[in-house]
PDB file of C-alpha atoms in Angstrom:
ATOM      1  CA  UNK A 257      16.068  41.864 -15.285  1.00  0.00           C
ATOM      2  CA  UNK A 258      17.747  37.994 -15.113  1.00  0.00           C
ATOM      3  CA  UNK A 259      16.331  36.305 -18.318  1.00  0.00           C
ATOM      4  CA  UNK A 260      15.263  32.634 -17.735  1.00  0.00           C
ATOM      5  CA  UNK A 261      17.287  29.839 -19.598  1.00  0.00           C
ATOM      6  CA  UNK A 262      16.908  26.032 -20.008  1.00  0.00           C
ATOM      7  CA  UNK A 263      15.758  23.349 -18.169  1.00  0.00           C
ATOM      8  CA  UNK A 264      19.086  23.377 -16.058  1.00  0.00           C
ATOM      9  CA  UNK A 265      20.474  27.035 -16.719  1.00  0.00           C
ATOM     10  CA  UNK A 266      20.944  30.718 -17.768  1.00  0.00           C
ATOM     11  CA  UNK A 267      21.018  31.236 -21.602  1.00  0.00           C
ATOM     12  CA  UNK A 268      24.446  29.957 -23.474  1.00  0.00           C
ATOM     13  CA  UNK A 269      25.105  32.979 -24.247  1.00  0.00           C
ATOM     14  CA  UNK A 270      25.417  34.278 -20.154  1.00  0.00           C
ATOM     15  CA  UNK A 271      28.848  33.545 -18.603  1.00  0.00           C
ATOM     16  CA  UNK A 272      27.464  36.322 -15.785  1.00  0.00           C
ATOM     17  CA  UNK A 273      24.464  33.302 -14.496  1.00  0.00           C
ATOM     18  CA  UNK A 274      24.860  30.676 -12.600  1.00  0.00           C
ATOM     19  CA  UNK A 275      21.978  27.770 -11.427  1.00  0.00           C
ATOM     20  CA  UNK A 276      20.995  28.605  -8.135  1.00  0.00           C
ATOM     21  CA  UNK A 277      22.521  26.488  -5.543  1.00  0.00           C
ATOM     22  CA  UNK A 278      21.270  26.231  -1.627  1.00  0.00           C
ATOM     23  CA  UNK A 279      24.282  27.465   0.378  1.00  0.00           C
ATOM     24  CA  UNK A 280      26.048  24.062   1.719  1.00  0.00           C
ATOM     25  CA  UNK A 281      24.325  21.316  -0.632  1.00  0.00           C
ATOM     26  CA  UNK A 282      26.279  19.774  -3.718  1.00  0.00           C
ATOM     27  CA  UNK A 283      23.439  19.467  -6.140  1.00  0.00           C
ATOM     28  CA  UNK A 284      21.633  22.720  -7.659  1.00  0.00           C
ATOM     29  CA  UNK A 285      18.076  23.378  -7.099  1.00  0.00           C
ATOM     30  CA  UNK A 286      16.847  21.881 -10.304  1.00  0.00           C
ATOM     31  CA  UNK A 287      19.121  18.598  -9.648  1.00  0.00           C
ATOM     32  CA  UNK A 288      17.513  18.170  -6.200  1.00  0.00           C
ATOM     33  CA  UNK A 289      14.005  18.696  -7.726  1.00  0.00           C
ATOM     34  CA  UNK A 290      14.778  16.169 -10.543  1.00  0.00           C
ATOM     35  CA  UNK A 291      15.560  13.510  -7.815  1.00  0.00           C
ATOM     36  CA  UNK A 292      13.222  14.154  -5.933  1.00  0.00           C
ATOM     37  CA  UNK A 293      10.635  13.556  -8.899  1.00  0.00           C
ATOM     38  CA  UNK A 294      12.234  10.677 -10.013  1.00  0.00           C
ATOM     39  CA  UNK A 295      11.822   9.127  -6.869  1.00  0.00           C
ATOM     40  CA  UNK A 296       8.192  10.029  -6.306  1.00  0.00           C
ATOM     41  CA  UNK A 297       7.712   8.371  -9.295  1.00  0.00           C
ATOM     42  CA  UNK A 298       9.569   5.327  -8.778  1.00  0.00           C
ATOM     43  CA  UNK A 299       7.793   4.458  -6.351  1.00  0.00           C
ATOM     44  CA  UNK A 300       5.218   3.343  -8.461  1.00  0.00           C
ATOM     45  CA  UNK A 301       6.636   1.169 -10.161  1.00  0.00           C
ATOM     46  CA  UNK A 302       6.876  -1.140  -6.472  1.00  0.00           C
ATOM     47  CA  UNK A 303       5.516  -3.940  -5.991  1.00  0.00           C
ATOM     48  CA  UNK A 304       2.098  -3.431  -3.900  1.00  0.00           C
ATOM     49  CA  UNK A 305       2.494  -4.617  -0.029  1.00  0.00           C
ATOM     50  CA  UNK A 306      -0.675  -6.705   0.137  1.00  0.00           C
ATOM     51  CA  UNK A 307      -2.148  -9.014  -2.809  1.00  0.00           C
ATOM     52  CA  UNK A 308      -5.362 -11.464  -3.513  1.00  0.00           C
ATOM     53  CA  UNK A 309      -3.526 -14.845  -1.965  1.00  0.00           C
ATOM     54  CA  UNK A 310      -0.884 -13.481   0.288  1.00  0.00           C
ATOM     55  CA  UNK A 311      -0.589 -15.170   3.809  1.00  0.00           C
ATOM     56  CA  UNK A 312       0.542 -12.569   6.449  1.00  0.00           C
ATOM     57  CA  UNK A 313       0.226 -12.483   9.958  1.00  0.00           C
ATOM     58  CA  UNK A 314      -1.999 -10.085  12.787  1.00  0.00           C
ATOM     59  CA  UNK A 315       1.423  -7.862  14.058  1.00  0.00           C
ATOM     60  CA  UNK A 316      -0.997  -7.386  17.136  1.00  0.00           C
ATOM     61  CA  UNK A 317      -1.941 -11.260  18.282  1.00  0.00           C
ATOM     62  CA  UNK A 318      -0.100 -13.334  20.818  1.00  0.00           C
ATOM     63  CA  UNK A 319       0.019 -16.214  18.737  1.00  0.00           C
ATOM     64  CA  UNK A 320      -0.123 -15.330  15.401  1.00  0.00           C
ATOM     65  CA  UNK A 321      -2.453 -17.055  12.785  1.00  0.00           C
ATOM     66  CA  UNK A 322      -2.161 -17.715   9.228  1.00  0.00           C
ATOM     67  CA  UNK A 323      -4.470 -15.331   7.628  1.00  0.00           C
ATOM     68  CA  UNK A 324      -4.545 -14.551   3.883  1.00  0.00           C
ATOM     69  CA  UNK A 325      -5.524 -12.100   2.251  1.00  0.00           C
ATOM     70  CA  UNK A 326      -8.871 -12.424   0.242  1.00  0.00           C
ATOM     71  CA  UNK A 327      -9.819  -8.661  -0.945  1.00  0.00           C
ATOM     72  CA  UNK A 328      -8.272  -5.134  -0.775  1.00  0.00           C
ATOM     73  CA  UNK A 329     -11.597  -3.348  -1.344  1.00  0.00           C
ATOM     74  CA  UNK A 330      -9.753   0.475  -1.723  1.00  0.00           C
ATOM     75  CA  UNK A 331     -10.915   1.517   1.759  1.00  0.00           C
ATOM     76  CA  UNK A 332      -9.204   3.774   4.199  1.00  0.00           C
ATOM     77  CA  UNK A 333      -9.926   2.225   7.784  1.00  0.00           C
ATOM     78  CA  UNK A 334     -11.736   5.486   8.714  1.00  0.00           C
ATOM     79  CA  UNK A 335     -14.369   4.442   5.663  1.00  0.00           C
ATOM     80  CA  UNK A 336     -14.698   0.571   7.080  1.00  0.00           C
ATOM     81  CA  UNK A 337     -17.840   0.938   9.176  1.00  0.00           C
ATOM     82  CA  UNK A 338     -19.414  -1.588  11.326  1.00  0.00           C
ATOM     83  CA  UNK A 339     -22.738  -2.295  12.365  1.00  0.00           C
ATOM     84  CA  UNK A 340     -22.425  -0.680  15.733  1.00  0.00           C
ATOM     85  CA  UNK A 341     -21.338   2.958  14.001  1.00  0.00           C
ATOM     86  CA  UNK A 342     -17.895   2.564  14.887  1.00  0.00           C
ATOM     87  CA  UNK A 343     -14.807   1.975  11.789  1.00  0.00           C
ATOM     88  CA  UNK A 344     -11.973   0.601  11.096  1.00  0.00           C
ATOM     89  CA  UNK A 345      -9.624   2.883  12.940  1.00  0.00           C
ATOM     90  CA  UNK A 346     -11.902   4.100  15.680  1.00  0.00           C
ATOM     91  CA  UNK A 347     -11.350   0.492  16.841  1.00  0.00           C
ATOM     92  CA  UNK A 348      -7.345   0.160  16.300  1.00  0.00           C
ATOM     93  CA  UNK A 349      -6.300   3.177  18.442  1.00  0.00           C
ATOM     94  CA  UNK A 350      -2.499   3.328  16.109  1.00  0.00           C
ATOM     95  CA  UNK A 351      -4.476   3.231  13.174  1.00  0.00           C
ATOM     96  CA  UNK A 352      -4.493   6.527  10.502  1.00  0.00           C
ATOM     97  CA  UNK A 353      -7.627   7.389   9.650  1.00  0.00           C
ATOM     98  CA  UNK A 354      -6.039   6.903   5.802  1.00  0.00           C
ATOM     99  CA  UNK A 355      -4.452   3.643   6.300  1.00  0.00           C
ATOM    100  CA  UNK A 356      -5.578   0.386   3.704  1.00  0.00           C
ATOM    101  CA  UNK A 357      -8.262  -1.656   5.013  1.00  0.00           C
ATOM    102  CA  UNK A 358      -7.225  -5.698   3.604  1.00  0.00           C
ATOM    103  CA  UNK A 359     -10.116  -8.467   4.504  1.00  0.00           C
ATOM    104  CA  UNK A 360      -7.945 -11.457   5.572  1.00  0.00           C
ATOM    105  CA  UNK A 361     -10.064 -15.070   6.408  1.00  0.00           C
ATOM    106  CA  UNK A 362      -7.929 -17.621   8.743  1.00  0.00           C
ATOM    107  CA  UNK A 363      -5.833 -20.320   6.352  1.00  0.00           C
ATOM    108  CA  UNK A 364      -8.111 -23.590   7.608  1.00  0.00           C
ATOM    109  CA  UNK A 365     -10.986 -21.985   7.259  1.00  0.00           C
ATOM    110  CA  UNK A 366     -10.524 -20.851   3.361  1.00  0.00           C
ATOM    111  CA  UNK A 367      -9.218 -24.398   2.976  1.00  0.00           C
ATOM    112  CA  UNK A 368     -12.889 -25.608   4.162  1.00  0.00           C
ATOM    113  CA  UNK A 369     -14.508 -23.003   2.111  1.00  0.00           C
ATOM    114  CA  UNK A 370     -12.430 -22.414  -0.382  1.00  0.00           C
ATOM    115  CA  UNK A 371     -10.375 -25.586  -1.473  1.00  0.00           C
ATOM    116  CA  UNK A 372      -9.414 -24.199  -4.592  1.00  0.00           C
ATOM    117  CA  UNK A 373      -8.432 -20.644  -3.013  1.00  0.00           C
ATOM    118  CA  UNK A 374      -4.575 -21.163  -3.766  1.00  0.00           C
ATOM    119  CA  UNK A 375      -5.138 -21.512  -8.326  1.00  0.00           C
ATOM    120  CA  UNK A 376      -7.991 -18.092  -8.405  1.00  0.00           C
ATOM    121  CA  UNK A 377      -6.383 -15.495  -9.939  1.00  0.00           C
ATOM    122  CA  UNK A 378      -8.434 -12.235  -9.050  1.00  0.00           C
ATOM    123  CA  UNK A 379      -9.817 -11.413  -5.064  1.00  0.00           C
ATOM    124  CA  UNK A 380     -12.938 -13.079  -3.253  1.00  0.00           C
ATOM    125  CA  UNK A 381     -15.396  -9.770  -3.507  1.00  0.00           C
ATOM    126  CA  UNK A 382     -16.861  -9.443   0.275  1.00  0.00           C
ATOM    127  CA  UNK A 383     -20.487  -9.983  -0.678  1.00  0.00           C
ATOM    128  CA  UNK A 384     -19.804 -13.512  -1.538  1.00  0.00           C
ATOM    129  CA  UNK A 385     -17.823 -14.317   1.995  1.00  0.00           C
ATOM    130  CA  UNK A 386     -20.866 -12.482   3.749  1.00  0.00           C
ATOM    131  CA  UNK A 387     -23.076 -14.677   1.352  1.00  0.00           C
ATOM    132  CA  UNK A 388     -21.243 -18.069   1.885  1.00  0.00           C
ATOM    133  CA  UNK A 389     -20.604 -17.523   5.673  1.00  0.00           C
ATOM    134  CA  UNK A 390     -17.204 -17.502   5.231  1.00  0.00           C
ATOM    135  CA  UNK A 391     -16.293 -16.014   8.296  1.00  0.00           C
ATOM    136  CA  UNK A 392     -13.668 -12.907   7.584  1.00  0.00           C
ATOM    137  CA  UNK A 393     -11.976 -10.023   9.216  1.00  0.00           C
ATOM    138  CA  UNK A 394     -10.646  -6.469   7.984  1.00  0.00           C
ATOM    139  CA  UNK A 395      -7.341  -4.958   9.199  1.00  0.00           C
ATOM    140  CA  UNK A 396      -5.978  -1.564   9.010  1.00  0.00           C
ATOM    141  CA  UNK A 397      -2.731  -2.875   6.491  1.00  0.00           C
ATOM    142  CA  UNK A 398      -0.190  -1.173   9.780  1.00  0.00           C
ATOM    143  CA  UNK A 399      -1.008  -4.198  11.522  1.00  0.00           C
ATOM    144  CA  UNK A 400      -0.106  -6.905   9.302  1.00  0.00           C
ATOM    145  CA  UNK A 401       3.083  -8.559   7.764  1.00  0.00           C
ATOM    146  CA  UNK A 402       3.536 -10.701   5.063  1.00  0.00           C
ATOM    147  CA  UNK A 403       5.319 -13.969   6.173  1.00  0.00           C
ATOM    148  CA  UNK A 404       4.932 -16.008   3.103  1.00  0.00           C
ATOM    149  CA  UNK A 405       3.763 -14.443  -0.883  1.00  0.00           C
ATOM    150  CA  UNK A 406       0.419 -14.895  -3.244  1.00  0.00           C
ATOM    151  CA  UNK A 407       0.782 -17.502  -6.008  1.00  0.00           C
ATOM    152  CA  UNK A 408       0.087 -14.904  -8.410  1.00  0.00           C
ATOM    153  CA  UNK A 409       2.972 -12.556  -7.488  1.00  0.00           C
ATOM    154  CA  UNK A 410       6.304 -12.930  -9.948  1.00  0.00           C
TER     155      UNK A 410
END
């Protein structure tokens, strides 16, 4: 029976054992796994696609207008339900059910209702938008493209 060695190969006193390597590969399986895990953790360091204050466009609009990201509620498209019972995913055929919901307000509308929007440091709660009758719309993130960075980005 083969003895297990350290994290990268056989025990030092065994010269007849080699780390397993997939045929045709230049790297051992352990090295490949290490690289995959590193890549997975490196993704966590990336900036989010959208944050409060980003200016975005709807990629499906014939004439895109400037929309401001005002809230990211942490919901999936299949979880955002409209009054008629449909979900955001239902209304967007190309949208995966687990796509992130992004709440936006047209820039000109936001300037009118909240002139200081670009000095805020936190999202505007959806309840406040509703209470203040500020027109907003939820979008699946897949439909939005960032055209200008938020004042909160470094």
